[in-house]
PDB file of C-alpha atoms in Angstrom:
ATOM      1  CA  UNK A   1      15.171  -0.157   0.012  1.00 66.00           C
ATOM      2  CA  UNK A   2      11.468   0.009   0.760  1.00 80.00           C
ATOM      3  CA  UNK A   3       9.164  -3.027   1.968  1.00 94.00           C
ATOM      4  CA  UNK A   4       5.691  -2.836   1.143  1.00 96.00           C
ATOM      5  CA  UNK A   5       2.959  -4.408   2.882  1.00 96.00           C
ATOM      6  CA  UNK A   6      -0.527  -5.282   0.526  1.00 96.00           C
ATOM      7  CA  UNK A   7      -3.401  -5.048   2.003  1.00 95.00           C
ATOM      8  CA  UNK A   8      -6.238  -7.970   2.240  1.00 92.00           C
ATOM      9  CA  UNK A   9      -8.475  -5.186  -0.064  1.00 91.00           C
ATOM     10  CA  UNK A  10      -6.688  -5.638  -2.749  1.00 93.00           C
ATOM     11  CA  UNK A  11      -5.903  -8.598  -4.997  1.00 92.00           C
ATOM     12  CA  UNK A  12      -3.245 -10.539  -3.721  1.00 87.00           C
ATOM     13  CA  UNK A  13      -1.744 -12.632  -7.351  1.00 85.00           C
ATOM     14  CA  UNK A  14      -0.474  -9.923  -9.146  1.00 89.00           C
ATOM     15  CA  UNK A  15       2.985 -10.547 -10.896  1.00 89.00           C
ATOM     16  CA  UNK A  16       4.247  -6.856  -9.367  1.00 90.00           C
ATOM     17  CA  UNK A  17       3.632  -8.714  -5.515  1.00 92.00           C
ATOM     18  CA  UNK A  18       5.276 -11.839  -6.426  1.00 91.00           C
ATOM     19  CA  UNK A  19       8.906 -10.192  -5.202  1.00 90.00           C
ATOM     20  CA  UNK A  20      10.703 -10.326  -1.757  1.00 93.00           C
ATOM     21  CA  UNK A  21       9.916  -6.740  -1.619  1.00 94.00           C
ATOM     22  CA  UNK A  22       6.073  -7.378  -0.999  1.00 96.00           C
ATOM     23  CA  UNK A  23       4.157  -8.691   2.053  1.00 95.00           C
ATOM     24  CA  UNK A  24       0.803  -9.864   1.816  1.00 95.00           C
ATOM     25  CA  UNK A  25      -1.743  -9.474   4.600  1.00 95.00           C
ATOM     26  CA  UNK A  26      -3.448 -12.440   3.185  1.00 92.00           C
ATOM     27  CA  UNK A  27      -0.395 -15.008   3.428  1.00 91.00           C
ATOM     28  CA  UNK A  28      -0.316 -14.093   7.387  1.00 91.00           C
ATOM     29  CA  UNK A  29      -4.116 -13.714   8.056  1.00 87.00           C
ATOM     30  CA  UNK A  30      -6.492 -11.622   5.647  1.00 80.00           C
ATOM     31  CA  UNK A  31      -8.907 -11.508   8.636  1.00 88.00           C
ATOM     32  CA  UNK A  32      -6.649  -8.965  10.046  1.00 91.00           C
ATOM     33  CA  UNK A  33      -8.199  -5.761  11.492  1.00 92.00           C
ATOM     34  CA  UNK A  34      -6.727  -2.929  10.755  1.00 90.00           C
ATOM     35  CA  UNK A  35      -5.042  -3.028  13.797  1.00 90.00           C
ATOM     36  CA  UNK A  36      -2.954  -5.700  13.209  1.00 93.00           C
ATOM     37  CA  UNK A  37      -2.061  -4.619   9.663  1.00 94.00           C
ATOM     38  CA  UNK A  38      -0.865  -1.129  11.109  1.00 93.00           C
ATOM     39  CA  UNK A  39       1.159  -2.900  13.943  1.00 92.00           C
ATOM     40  CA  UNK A  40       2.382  -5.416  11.436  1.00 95.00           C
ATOM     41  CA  UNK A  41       3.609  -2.908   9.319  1.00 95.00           C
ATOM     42  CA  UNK A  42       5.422  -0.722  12.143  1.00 92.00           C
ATOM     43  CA  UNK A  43       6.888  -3.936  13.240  1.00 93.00           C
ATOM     44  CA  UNK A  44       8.728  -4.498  10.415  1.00 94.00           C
ATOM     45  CA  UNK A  45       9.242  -1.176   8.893  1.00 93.00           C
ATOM     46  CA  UNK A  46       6.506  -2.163   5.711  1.00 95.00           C
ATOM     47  CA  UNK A  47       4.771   0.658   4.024  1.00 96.00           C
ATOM     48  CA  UNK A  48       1.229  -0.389   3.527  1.00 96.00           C
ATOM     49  CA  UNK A  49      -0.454  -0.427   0.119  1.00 96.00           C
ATOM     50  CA  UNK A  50      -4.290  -0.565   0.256  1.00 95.00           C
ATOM     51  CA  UNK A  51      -7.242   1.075  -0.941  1.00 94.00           C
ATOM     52  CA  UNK A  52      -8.831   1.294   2.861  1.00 91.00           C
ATOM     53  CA  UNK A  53      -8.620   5.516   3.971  1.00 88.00           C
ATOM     54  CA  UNK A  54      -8.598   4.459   7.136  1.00 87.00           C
ATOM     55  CA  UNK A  55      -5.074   3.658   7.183  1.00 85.00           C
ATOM     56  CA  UNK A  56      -4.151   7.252   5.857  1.00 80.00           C
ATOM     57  CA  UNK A  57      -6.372   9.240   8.564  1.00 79.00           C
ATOM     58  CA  UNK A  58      -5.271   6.574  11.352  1.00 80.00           C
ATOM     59  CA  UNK A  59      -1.440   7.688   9.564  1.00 75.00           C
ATOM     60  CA  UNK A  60      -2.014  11.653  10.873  1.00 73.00           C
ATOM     61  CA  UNK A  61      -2.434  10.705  14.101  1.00 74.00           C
ATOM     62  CA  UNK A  62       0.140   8.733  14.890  1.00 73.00           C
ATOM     63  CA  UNK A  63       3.892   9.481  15.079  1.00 70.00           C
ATOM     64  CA  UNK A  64       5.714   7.496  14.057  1.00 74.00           C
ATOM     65  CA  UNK A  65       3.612   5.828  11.679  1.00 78.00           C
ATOM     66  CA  UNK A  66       4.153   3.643   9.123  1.00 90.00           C
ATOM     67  CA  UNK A  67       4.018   5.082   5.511  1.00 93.00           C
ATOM     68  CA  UNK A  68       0.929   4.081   3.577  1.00 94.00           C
ATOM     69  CA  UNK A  69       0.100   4.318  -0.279  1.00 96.00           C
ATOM     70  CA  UNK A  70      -3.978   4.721  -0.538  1.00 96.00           C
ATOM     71  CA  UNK A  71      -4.975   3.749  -3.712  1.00 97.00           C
ATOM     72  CA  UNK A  72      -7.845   5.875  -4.779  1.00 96.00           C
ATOM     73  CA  UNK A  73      -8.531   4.391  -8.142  1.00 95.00           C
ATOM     74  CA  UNK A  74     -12.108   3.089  -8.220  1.00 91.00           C
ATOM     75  CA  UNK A  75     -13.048  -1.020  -8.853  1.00 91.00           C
ATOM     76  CA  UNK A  76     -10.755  -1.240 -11.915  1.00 93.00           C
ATOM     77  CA  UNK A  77     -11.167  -5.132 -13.520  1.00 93.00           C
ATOM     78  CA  UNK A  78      -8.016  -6.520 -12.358  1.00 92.00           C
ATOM     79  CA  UNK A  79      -6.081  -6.284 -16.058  1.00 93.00           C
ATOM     80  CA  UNK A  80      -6.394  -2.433 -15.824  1.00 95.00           C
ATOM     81  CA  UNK A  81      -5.419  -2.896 -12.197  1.00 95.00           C
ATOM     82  CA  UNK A  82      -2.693  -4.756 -12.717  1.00 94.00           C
ATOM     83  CA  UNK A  83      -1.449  -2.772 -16.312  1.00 95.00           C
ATOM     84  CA  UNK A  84      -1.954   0.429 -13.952  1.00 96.00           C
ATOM     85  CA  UNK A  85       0.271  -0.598 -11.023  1.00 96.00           C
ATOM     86  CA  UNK A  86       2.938  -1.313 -13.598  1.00 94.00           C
ATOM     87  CA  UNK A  87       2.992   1.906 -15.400  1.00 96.00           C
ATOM     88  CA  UNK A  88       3.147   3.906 -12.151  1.00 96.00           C
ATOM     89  CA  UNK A  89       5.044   1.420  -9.322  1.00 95.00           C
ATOM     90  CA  UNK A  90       8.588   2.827 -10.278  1.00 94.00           C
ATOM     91  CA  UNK A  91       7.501   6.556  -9.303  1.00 96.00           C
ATOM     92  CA  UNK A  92       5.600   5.145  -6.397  1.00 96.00           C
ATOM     93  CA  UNK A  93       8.424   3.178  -4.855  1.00 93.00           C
ATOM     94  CA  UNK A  94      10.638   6.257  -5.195  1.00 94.00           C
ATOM     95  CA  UNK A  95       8.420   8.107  -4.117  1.00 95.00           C
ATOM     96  CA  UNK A  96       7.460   6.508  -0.999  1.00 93.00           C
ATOM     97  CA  UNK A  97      10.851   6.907   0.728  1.00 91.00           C
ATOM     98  CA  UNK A  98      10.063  10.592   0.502  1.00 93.00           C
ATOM     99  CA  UNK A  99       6.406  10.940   1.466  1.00 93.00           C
ATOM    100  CA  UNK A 100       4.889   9.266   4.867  1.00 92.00           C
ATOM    101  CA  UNK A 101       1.379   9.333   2.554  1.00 93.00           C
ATOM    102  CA  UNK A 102       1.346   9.214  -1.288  1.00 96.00           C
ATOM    103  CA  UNK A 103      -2.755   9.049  -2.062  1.00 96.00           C
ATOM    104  CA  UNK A 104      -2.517   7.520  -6.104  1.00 97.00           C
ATOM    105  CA  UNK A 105      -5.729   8.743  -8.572  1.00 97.00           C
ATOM    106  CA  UNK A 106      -5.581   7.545 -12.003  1.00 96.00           C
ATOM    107  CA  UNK A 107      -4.490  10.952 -13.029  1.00 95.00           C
ATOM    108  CA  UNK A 108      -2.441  12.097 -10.023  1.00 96.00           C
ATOM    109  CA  UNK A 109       0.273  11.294  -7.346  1.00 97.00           C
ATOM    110  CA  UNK A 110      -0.169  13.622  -4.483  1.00 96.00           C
ATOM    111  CA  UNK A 111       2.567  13.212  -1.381  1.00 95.00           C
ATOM    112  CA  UNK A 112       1.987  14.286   1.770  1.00 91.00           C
ATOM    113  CA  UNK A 113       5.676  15.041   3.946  1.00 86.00           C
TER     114      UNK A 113
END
């Protein structure tokens, strides 16, 4: 089953982290650079969830890479974050052991292989 490190960029006490399936880069050190998030998450085989496109170009160049969910969803208020996440997570998780990228809109899932 997937592991899925959240990034410092996004709000760390939503209910949908509070599972042993979720890292967060803010209970190690949110002063991470991206650096260390990307070599955390190779590490220890975490797929990174963040909003941060740097992680997804930094993704194409490097093989293997971790996989990485970018989040390109705007500044919701963290209700509609959080109601979001919930509504989509299942198809994301499942979704994630196919795709090294999935890039999430509010009205679209695309994958990259």
């Amino acid at each position: 089953m997937a592991r899925f490190l959240i990034d410092a960029n996004l709000p760390n006490r939503l209910s949908l982290w509070n599972d042993s399936d979720f890292e967060l880069v803010a209970n190690h050190n949110d002063a991470w650079p991206d650096s260390m998030v990307w070599d955390y998450a190779c590490r220890h085989n975490l797929t990174i969830v963040t909003k941060d496109a740097d992680f997804s170009e930094r993704m194409m160049l490097s093989d293997p890479p971790p996989k990485v969910i970018l989040l390109k969803i705007g500044n919701l208020r963290l209700a509609q974050l959080r109601e979001f996440l919930l509504s989509v997570w299942p198809q994301l998780a499942e979704l994630s052991s196919q795709y090294k990228l999935l890039i999430v809109k509010l009205d679209a899932i695309e994958g990259i292989v």
